[in-house]
CSV table of C-alpha atoms in Angstrom, one decimal:
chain,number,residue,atom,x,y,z
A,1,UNK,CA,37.1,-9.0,8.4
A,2,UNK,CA,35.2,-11.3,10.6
A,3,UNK,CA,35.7,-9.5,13.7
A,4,UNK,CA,35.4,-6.1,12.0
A,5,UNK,CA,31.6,-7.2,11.0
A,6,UNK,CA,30.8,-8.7,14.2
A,7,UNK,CA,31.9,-5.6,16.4
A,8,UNK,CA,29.5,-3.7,13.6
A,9,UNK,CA,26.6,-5.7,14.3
A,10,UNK,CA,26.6,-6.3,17.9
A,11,UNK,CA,27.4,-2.3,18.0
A,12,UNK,CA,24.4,-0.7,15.9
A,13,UNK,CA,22.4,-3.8,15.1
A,14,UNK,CA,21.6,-6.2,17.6
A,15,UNK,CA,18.0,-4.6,18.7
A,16,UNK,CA,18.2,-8.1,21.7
A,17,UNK,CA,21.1,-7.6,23.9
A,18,UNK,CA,20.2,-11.7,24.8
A,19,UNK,CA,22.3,-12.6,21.9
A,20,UNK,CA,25.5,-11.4,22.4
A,21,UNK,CA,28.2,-12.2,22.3
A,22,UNK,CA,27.6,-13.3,18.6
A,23,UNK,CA,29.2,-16.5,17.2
A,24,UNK,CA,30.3,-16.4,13.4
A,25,UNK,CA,27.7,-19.0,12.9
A,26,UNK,CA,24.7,-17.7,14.2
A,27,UNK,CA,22.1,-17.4,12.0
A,28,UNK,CA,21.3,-13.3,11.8
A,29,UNK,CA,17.7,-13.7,9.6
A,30,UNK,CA,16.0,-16.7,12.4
A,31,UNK,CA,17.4,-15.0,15.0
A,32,UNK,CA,15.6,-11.7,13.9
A,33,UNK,CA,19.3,-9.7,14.3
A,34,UNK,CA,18.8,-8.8,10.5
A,35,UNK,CA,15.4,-7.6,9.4
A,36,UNK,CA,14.6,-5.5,6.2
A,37,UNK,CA,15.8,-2.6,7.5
A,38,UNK,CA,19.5,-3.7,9.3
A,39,UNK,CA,20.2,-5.5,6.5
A,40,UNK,CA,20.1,-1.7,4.3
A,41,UNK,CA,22.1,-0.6,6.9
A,42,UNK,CA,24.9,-3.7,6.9
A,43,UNK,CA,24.4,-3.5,3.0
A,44,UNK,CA,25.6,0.1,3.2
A,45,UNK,CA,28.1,-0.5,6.1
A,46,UNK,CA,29.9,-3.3,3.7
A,47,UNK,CA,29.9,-1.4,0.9
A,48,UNK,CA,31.9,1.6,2.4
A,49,UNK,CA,34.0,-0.5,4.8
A,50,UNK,CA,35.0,-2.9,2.2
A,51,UNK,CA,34.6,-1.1,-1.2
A,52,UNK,CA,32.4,-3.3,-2.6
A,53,UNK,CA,29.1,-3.0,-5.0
A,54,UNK,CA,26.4,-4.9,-4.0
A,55,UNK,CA,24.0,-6.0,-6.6
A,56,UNK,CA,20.3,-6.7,-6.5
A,57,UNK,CA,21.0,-10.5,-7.5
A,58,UNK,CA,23.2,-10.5,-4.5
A,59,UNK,CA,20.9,-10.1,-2.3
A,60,UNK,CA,19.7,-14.0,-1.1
A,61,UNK,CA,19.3,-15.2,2.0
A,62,UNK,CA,22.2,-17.5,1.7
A,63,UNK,CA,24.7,-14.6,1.4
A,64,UNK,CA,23.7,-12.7,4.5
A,65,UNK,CA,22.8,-16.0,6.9
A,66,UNK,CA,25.5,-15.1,9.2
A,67,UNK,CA,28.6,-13.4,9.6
A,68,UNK,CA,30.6,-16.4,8.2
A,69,UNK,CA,28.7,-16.6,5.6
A,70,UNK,CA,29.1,-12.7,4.9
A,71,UNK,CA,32.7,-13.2,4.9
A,72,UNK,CA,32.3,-16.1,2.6
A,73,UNK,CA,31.1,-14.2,-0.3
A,74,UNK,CA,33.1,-11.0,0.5
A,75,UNK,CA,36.8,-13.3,0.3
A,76,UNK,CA,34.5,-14.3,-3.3
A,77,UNK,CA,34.1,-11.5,-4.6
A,78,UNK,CA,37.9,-10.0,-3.9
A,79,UNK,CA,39.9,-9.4,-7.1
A,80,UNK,CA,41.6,-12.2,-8.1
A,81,UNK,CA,39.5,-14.7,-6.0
A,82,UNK,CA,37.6,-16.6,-9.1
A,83,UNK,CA,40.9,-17.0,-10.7
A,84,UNK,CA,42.2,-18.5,-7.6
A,85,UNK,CA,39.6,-20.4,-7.6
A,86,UNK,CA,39.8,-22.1,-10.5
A,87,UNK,CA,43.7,-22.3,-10.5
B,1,UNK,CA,-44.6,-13.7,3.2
B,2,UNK,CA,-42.6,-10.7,1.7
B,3,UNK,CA,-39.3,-10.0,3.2
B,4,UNK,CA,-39.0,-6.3,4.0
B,5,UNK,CA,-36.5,-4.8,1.3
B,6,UNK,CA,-33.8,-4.5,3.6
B,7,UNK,CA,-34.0,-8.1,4.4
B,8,UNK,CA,-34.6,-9.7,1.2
B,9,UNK,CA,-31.3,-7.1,0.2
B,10,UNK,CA,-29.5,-9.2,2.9
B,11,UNK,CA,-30.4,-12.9,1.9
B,12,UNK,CA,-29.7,-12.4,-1.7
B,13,UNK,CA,-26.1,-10.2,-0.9
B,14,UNK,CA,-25.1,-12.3,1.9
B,15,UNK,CA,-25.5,-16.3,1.3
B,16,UNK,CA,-22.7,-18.2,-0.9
B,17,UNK,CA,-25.1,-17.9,-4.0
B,18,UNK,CA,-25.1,-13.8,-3.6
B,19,UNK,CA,-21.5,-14.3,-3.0
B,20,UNK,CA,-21.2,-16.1,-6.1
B,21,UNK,CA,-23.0,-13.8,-7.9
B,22,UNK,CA,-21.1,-10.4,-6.5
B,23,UNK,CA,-17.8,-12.2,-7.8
B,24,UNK,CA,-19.0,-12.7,-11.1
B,25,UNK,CA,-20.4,-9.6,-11.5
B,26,UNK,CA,-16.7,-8.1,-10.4
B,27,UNK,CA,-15.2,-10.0,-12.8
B,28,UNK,CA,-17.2,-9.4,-15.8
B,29,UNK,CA,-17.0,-5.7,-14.6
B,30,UNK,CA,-13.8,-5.5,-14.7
B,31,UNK,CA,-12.9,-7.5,-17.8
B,32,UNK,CA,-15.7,-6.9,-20.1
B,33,UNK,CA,-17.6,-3.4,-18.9
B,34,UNK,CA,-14.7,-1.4,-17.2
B,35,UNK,CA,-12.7,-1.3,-20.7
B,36,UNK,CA,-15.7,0.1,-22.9
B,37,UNK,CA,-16.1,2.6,-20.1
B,38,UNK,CA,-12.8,3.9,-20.3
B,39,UNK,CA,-13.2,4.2,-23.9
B,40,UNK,CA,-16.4,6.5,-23.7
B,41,UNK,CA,-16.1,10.3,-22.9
B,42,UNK,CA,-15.4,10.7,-19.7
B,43,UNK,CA,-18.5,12.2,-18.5
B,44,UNK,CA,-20.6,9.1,-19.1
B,45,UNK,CA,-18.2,6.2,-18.4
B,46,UNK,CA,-17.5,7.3,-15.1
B,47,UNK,CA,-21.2,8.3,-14.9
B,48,UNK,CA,-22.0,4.9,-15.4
B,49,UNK,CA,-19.6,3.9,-13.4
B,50,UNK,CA,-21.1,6.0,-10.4
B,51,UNK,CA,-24.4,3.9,-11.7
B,52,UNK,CA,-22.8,0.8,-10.6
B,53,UNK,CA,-21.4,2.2,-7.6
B,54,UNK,CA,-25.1,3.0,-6.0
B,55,UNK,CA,-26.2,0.1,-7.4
B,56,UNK,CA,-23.9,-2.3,-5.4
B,57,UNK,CA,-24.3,0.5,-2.4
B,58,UNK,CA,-28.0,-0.5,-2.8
B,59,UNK,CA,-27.4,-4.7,-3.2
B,60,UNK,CA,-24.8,-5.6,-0.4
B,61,UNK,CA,-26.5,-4.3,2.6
B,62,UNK,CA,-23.9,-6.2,5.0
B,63,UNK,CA,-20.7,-4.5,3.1
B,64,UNK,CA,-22.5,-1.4,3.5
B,65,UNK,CA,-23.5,-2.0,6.9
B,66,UNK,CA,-20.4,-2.9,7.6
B,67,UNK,CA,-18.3,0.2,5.9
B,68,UNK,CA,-20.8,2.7,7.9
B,69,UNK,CA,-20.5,1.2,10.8
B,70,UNK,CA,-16.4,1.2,11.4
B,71,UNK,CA,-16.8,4.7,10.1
B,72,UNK,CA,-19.0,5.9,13.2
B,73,UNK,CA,-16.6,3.8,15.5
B,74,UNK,CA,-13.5,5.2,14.2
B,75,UNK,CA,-14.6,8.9,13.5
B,76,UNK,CA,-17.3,8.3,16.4
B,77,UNK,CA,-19.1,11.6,17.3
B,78,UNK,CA,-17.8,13.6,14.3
B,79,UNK,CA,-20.2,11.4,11.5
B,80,UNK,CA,-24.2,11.4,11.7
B,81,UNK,CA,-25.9,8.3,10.6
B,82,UNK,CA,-26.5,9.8,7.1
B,83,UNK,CA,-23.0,11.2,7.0
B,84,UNK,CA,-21.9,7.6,7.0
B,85,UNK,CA,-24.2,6.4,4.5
B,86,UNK,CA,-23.2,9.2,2.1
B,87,UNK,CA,-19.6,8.6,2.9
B,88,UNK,CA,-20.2,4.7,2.4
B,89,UNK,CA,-22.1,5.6,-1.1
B,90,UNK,CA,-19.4,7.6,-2.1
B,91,UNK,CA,-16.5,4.3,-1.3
B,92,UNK,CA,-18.8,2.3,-3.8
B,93,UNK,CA,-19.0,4.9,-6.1
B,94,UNK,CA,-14.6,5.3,-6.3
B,95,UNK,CA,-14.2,1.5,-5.9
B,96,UNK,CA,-16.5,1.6,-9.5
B,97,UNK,CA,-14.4,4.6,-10.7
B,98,UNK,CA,-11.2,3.0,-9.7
B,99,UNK,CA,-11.6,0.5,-12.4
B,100,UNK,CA,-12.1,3.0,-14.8
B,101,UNK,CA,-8.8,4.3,-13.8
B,102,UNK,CA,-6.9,1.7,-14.4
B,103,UNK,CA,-8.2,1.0,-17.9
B,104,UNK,CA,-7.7,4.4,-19.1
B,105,UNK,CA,-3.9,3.3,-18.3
B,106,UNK,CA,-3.5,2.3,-22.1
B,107,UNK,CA,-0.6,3.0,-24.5
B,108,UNK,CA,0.8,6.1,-23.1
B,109,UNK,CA,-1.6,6.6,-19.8
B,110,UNK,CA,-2.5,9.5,-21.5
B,111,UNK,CA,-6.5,9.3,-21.3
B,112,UNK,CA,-5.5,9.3,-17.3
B,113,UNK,CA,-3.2,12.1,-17.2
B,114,UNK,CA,-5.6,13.9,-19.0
B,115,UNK,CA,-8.1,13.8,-16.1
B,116,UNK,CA,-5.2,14.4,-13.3
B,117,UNK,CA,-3.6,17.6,-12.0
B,118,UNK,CA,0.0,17.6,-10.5
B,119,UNK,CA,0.1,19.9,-7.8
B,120,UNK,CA,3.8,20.0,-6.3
B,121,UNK,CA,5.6,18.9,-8.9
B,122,UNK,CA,8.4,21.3,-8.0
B,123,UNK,CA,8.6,19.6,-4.8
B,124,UNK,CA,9.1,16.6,-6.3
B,125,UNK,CA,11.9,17.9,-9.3
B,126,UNK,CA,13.4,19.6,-6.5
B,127,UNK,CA,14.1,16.5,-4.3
B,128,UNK,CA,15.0,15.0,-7.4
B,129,UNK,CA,17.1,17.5,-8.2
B,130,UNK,CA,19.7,16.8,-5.1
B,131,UNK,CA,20.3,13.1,-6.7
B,132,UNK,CA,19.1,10.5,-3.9
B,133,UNK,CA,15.9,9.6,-4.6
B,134,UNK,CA,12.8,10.9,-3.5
B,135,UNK,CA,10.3,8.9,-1.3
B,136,UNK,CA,6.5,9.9,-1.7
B,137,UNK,CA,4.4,8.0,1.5
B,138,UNK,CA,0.7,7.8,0.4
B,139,UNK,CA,-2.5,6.3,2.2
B,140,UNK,CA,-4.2,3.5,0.6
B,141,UNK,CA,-6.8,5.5,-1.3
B,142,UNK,CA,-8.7,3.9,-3.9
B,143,UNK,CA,-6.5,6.6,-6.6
B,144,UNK,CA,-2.8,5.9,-5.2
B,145,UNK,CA,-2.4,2.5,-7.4
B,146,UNK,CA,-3.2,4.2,-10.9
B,147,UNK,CA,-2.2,7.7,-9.6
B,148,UNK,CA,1.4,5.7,-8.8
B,149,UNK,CA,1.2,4.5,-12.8
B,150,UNK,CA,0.3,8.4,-13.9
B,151,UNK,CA,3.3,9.5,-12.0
B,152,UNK,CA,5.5,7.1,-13.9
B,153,UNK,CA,3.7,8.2,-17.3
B,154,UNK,CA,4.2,12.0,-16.5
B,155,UNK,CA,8.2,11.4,-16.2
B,156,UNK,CA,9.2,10.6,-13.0
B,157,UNK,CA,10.6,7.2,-12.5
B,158,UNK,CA,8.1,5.3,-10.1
B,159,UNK,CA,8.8,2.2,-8.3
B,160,UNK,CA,6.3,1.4,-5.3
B,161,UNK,CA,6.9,-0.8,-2.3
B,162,UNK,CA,3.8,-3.0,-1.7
B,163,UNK,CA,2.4,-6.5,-2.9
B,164,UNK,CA,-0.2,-6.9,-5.2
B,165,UNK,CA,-2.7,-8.4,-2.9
B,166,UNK,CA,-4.6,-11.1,-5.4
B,167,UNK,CA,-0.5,-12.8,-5.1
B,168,UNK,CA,-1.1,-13.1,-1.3
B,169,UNK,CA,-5.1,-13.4,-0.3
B,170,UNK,CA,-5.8,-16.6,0.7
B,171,UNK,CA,-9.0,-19.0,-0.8
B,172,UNK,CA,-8.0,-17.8,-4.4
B,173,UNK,CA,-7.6,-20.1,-7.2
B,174,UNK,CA,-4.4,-20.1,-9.5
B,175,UNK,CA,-7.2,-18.5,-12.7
B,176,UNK,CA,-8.1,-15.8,-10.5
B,177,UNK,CA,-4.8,-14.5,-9.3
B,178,UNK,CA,-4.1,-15.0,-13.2
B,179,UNK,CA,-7.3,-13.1,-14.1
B,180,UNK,CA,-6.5,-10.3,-11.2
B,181,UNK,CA,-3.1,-9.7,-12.4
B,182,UNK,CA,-3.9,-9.5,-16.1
B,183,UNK,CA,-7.2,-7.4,-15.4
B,184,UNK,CA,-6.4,-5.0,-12.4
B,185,UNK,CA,-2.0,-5.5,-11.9
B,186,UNK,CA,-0.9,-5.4,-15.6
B,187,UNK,CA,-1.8,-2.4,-16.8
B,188,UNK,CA,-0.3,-0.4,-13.6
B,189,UNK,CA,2.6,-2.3,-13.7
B,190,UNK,CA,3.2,-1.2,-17.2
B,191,UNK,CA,3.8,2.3,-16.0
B,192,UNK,CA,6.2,1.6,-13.3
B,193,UNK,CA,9.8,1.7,-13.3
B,194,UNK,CA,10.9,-1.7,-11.8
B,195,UNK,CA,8.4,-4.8,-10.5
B,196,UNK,CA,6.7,-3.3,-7.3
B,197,UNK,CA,9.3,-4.4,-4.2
B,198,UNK,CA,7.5,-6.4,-2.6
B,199,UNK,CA,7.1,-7.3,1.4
B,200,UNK,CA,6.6,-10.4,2.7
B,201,UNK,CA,7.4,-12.4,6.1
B,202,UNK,CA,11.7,-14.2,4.6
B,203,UNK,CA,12.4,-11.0,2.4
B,204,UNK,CA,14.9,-9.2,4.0
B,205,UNK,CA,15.8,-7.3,0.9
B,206,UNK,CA,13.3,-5.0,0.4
B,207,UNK,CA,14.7,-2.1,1.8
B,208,UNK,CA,18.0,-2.6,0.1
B,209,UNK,CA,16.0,-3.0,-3.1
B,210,UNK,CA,14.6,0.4,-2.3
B,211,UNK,CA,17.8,2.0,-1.6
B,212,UNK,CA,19.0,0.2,-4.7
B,213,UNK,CA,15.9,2.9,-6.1
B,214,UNK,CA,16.5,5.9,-4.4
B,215,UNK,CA,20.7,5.7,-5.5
B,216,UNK,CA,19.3,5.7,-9.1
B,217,UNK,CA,17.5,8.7,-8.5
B,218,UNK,CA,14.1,7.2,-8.8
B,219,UNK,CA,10.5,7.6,-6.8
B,220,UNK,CA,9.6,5.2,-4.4
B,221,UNK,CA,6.1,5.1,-3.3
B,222,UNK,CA,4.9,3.9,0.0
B,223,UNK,CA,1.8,3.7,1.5
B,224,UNK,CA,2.4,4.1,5.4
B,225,UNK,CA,-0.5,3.4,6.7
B,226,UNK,CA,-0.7,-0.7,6.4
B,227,UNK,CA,-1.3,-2.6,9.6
B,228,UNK,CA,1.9,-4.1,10.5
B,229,UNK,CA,2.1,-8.1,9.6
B,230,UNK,CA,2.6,-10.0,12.1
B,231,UNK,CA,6.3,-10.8,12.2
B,232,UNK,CA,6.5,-6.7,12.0
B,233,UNK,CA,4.6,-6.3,15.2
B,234,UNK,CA,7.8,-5.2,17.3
B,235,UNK,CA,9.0,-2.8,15.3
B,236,UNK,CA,5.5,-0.8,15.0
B,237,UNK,CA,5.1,2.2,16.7
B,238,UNK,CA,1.9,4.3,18.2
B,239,UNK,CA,0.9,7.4,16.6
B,240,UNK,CA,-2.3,9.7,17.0
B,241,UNK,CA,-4.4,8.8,14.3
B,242,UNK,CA,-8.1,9.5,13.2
B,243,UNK,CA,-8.3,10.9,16.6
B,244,UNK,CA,-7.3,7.9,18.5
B,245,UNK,CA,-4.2,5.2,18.2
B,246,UNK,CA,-2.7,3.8,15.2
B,247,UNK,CA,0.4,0.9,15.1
B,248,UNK,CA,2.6,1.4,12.0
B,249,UNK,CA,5.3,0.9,10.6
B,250,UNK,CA,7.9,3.8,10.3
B,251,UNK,CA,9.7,1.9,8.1
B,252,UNK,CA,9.5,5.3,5.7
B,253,UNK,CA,11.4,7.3,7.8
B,254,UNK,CA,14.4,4.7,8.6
B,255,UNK,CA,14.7,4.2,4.7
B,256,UNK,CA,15.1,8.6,4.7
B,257,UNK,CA,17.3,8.4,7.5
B,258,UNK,CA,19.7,5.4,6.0
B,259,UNK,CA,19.8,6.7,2.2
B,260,UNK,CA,19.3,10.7,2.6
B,261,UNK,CA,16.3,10.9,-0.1
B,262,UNK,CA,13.9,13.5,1.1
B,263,UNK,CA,10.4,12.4,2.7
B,264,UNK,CA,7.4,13.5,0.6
B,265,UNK,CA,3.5,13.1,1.3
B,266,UNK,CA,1.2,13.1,-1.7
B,267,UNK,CA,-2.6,12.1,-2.3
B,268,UNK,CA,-4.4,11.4,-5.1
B,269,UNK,CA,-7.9,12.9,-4.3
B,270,UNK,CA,-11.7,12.5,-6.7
B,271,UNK,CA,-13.1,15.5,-7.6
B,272,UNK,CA,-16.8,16.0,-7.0
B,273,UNK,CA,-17.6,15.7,-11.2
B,274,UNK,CA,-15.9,11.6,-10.4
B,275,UNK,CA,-13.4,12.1,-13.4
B,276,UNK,CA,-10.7,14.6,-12.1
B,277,UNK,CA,-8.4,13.9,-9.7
B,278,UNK,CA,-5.8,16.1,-8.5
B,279,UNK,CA,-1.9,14.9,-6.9
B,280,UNK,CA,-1.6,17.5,-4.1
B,281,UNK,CA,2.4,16.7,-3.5
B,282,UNK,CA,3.8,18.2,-0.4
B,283,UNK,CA,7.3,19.7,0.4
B,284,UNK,CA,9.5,17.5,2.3
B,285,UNK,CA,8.7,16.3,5.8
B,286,UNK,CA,10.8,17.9,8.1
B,287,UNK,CA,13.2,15.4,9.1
B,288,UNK,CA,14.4,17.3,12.4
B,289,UNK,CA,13.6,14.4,15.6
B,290,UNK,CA,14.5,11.0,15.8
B,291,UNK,CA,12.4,8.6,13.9
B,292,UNK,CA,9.3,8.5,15.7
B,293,UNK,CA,8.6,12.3,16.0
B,294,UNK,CA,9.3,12.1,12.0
B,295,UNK,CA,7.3,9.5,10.9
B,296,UNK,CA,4.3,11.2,13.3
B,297,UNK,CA,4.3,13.9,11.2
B,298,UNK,CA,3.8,11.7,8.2
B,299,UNK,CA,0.9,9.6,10.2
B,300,UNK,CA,-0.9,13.7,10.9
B,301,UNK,CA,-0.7,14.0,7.0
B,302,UNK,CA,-2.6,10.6,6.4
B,303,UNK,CA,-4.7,10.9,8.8
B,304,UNK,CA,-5.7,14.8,8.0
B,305,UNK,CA,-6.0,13.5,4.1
B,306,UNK,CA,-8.2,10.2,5.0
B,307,UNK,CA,-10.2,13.1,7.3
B,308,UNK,CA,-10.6,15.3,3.9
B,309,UNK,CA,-11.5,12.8,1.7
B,310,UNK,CA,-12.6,9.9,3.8
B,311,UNK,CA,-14.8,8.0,1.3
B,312,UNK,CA,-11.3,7.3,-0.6
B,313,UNK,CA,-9.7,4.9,2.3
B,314,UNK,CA,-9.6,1.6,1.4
B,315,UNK,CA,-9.7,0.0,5.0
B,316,UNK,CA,-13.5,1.2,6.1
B,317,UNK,CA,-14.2,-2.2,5.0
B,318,UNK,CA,-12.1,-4.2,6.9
B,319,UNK,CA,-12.5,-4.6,10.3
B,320,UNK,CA,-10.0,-6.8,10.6
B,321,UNK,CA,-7.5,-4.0,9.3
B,322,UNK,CA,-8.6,-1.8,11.4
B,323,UNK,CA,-8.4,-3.7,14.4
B,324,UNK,CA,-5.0,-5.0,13.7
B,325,UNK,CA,-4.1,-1.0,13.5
B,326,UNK,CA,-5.5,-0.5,16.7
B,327,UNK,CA,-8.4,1.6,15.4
B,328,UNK,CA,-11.0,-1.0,16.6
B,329,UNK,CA,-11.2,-2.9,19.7
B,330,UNK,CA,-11.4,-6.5,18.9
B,331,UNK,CA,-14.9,-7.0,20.9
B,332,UNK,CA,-16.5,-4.3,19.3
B,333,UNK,CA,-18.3,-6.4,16.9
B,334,UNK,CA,-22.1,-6.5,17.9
B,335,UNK,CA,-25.0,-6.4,15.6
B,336,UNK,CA,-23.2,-3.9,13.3
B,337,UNK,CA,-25.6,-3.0,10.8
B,338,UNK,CA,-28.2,-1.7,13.4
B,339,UNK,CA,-25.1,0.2,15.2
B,340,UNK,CA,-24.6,2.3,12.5
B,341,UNK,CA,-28.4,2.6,12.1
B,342,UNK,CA,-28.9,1.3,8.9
B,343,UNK,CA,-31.6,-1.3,9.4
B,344,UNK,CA,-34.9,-0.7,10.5
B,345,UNK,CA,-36.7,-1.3,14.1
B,346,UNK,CA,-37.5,-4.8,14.4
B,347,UNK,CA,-35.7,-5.7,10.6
């Protein structure tokens, strides 16, 4: 998953070549990788890529900080993942 | 020793006490004489409110000064000096009007919608028709925030990208961002079909929340022809504009391009009789090009619609606007009320 959405954003979103390669960690909003606009585009690429719905209250900084942080709250929001989580 | 008129028009317009005064006056027109206007016939409210217009025309000699001025530096050869003034007259007289607008926004909008034509509605069903949205780009005209709300009232869900600007203008208090948003943002935002998405340097969602729009078939209303903020620089581009250079955003065209909802231009223009307005609503813009090329042929329509109606554009006002859309040359600030030959020799 994690290398899948890096390769994506390097690839069609990275408008600064300066920096790549990215780290899971880097922070995509201060680093100005994701403005309003990319983000519509990951938003979309996510949603297709992964099957998922992703709903107005979803949309925090928090959620979309990095890539790890991406993955963080895709693995949350896979079937079965709150139950695993509480059991 | 008398002042000449034009000077004495100056001191009282133009020191803190005239500035105290002019704020008042905008508030207890708004809140107390714009609502019995919009309850009278239409013919005499905004009569009256074309009364008020000349009158403040009359009063703030600098903001007129000012207005005709940037006019004949943007538009340079094409304006004479009275063209200018009667232009300038004319953005008093639909700033007065425009609050007339708004409070004939009650229950069902429908003493609005009585005084506005729809012209292109079938360009707008029709985009509506192929299930992704339409997105109409506007100009800030003095109409576009009530004609936004008569949209909404006439059926076709609205939802409008911009901020309400009392929320972000700095120096005001806490009671007059309250007072602005129950006077001027309430009754438009009644008519709308979500809370206006709303830009601003740390919100990355707003394009999202406009897709979010446009996949539930809705209108999303943009006006295009902001000056890019300043974390927005880089991505603004130069277009012909007003016969010289514009930066702006084609933020517009990328949201098309991402979500497939057809482009539409539309603007809200006065009539000459100040009470009817008429939504001229284009076809889509042709989205062959890449983004640039598409979003210049939105800038043509703005500009060519400012050009028709140019009393209507908010920004004559604001230098500062128009210098950060690269309209104005920073320096270009010299003795600006006798530039645009409004005071007298000597005054």
């Amino acid at each position: 998953m994690e290398t899948v959405i890096i390769d994506y954003i390097s690839q069609e979103l990275v408008p600064d070549p300066a920096v790549l390669p990215l780290a899971s960690e880097t922070s995509l909003l201060d680093s100005g990788v994701l403005d309003s606009l990319s983000l519509l585009r990951l938003v979309v690429f996510l949603e297709e890529r992964f099957a998922v719905s992703i709903g107005d209250a979803d949309l925090v900084p928090e959620n979309f900080a990095s890539v790890a942080a991406i993955c963080e709250y895709l693995r949350a929001r896979e079937p079965g993942a709150q139950g695993a989580a509480r059991g | 020793m008398l002042a000449s008129p034009e000077r004495r028009e100056q001191r009282v317009g133009d020191n803190h006490a005239g500035k105290l005064l002019r704020s008042v006056e905008g508030a207890a027109y708004w809140a107390a004489a714009a609502p019995v206007l919009a309850r009278l016939p239409a013919p005499i409210g905004y009569r009256m409110a074309c009364w008020r217009g000349d009158c403040l025309f009359r009063c703030q000699s600098s903001k007129r000064a000012n207005l005709a001025r940037n006019l004949r530096l943007v538009l340079g050869n094409e304006l004479s000096t009275a063209a200018a003034q009667q232009i300038a007259r004319d953005w008093f007289r639909f700033d007065a009007c425009a609050a007339i607008d708004v409070k004939r926004l009650r229950r069902s909008a429908l003493p609005l919608r009585r005084l506005v034509a729809i012209q292109g509605r079938e360009h707008l069903e029709g985009a509506l028709a192929a299930g992704k949205g339409a997105i109409l780009c506007s100009a800030h005209f003095r109409t576009c925030s009530s004609g936004f709300s008569v949209l909404h009232a006439s059926g076709y869900p609205v939802t409008t990208i911009g901020r309400w600007h009392h929320n972000y203008t700095t120096g005001l208090s806490p009671a007059e961002r309250w007072f602005w948003d129950r006077v001027y943002a309430r009754p438009l935002r009644r008519h709308r079909q979500r809370p206006n998405i709303e830009p601003w340097p740390g919100r990355p969602e707003v394009a999202v929340l406009a897709a979010g729009a446009l996949r539930a078939n809705e209108v999303v209303t943009i006006t295009i022809d902001a000056p890019p903020m300043d974390s927005d620089r880089v991505r603004a581009i130069e277009v012909p504009f007003l016969g010289g250079w514009a930066r702006l955003l084609p933020g517009a065209v990328a949201l098309a391009q991402v979500t497939g909802a057809p482009l539409l231009m539309g603007f809200l223009y006065r009539e000459a009789d100040y009470r009817h307005q008429v939504w001229e609503i284009s076809a889509p813009v042709p989205a062959q090009g890449d983004a640039a090329t598409v979003f210049g042929r939105c800038a043509a329509e703005v500009s060519a619609a400012i050009r028709r109606s140019p009393a209507l554009w908010d920004f004559w006002n604001s230098t500062e606007d128009l210098t950060d859309l690269g309209l104005l040359r920073p320096q270009q600030d010299p003795s600006p009320a006798r530039q645009a030959g409004l005071l007298p020799a000597g005054g």
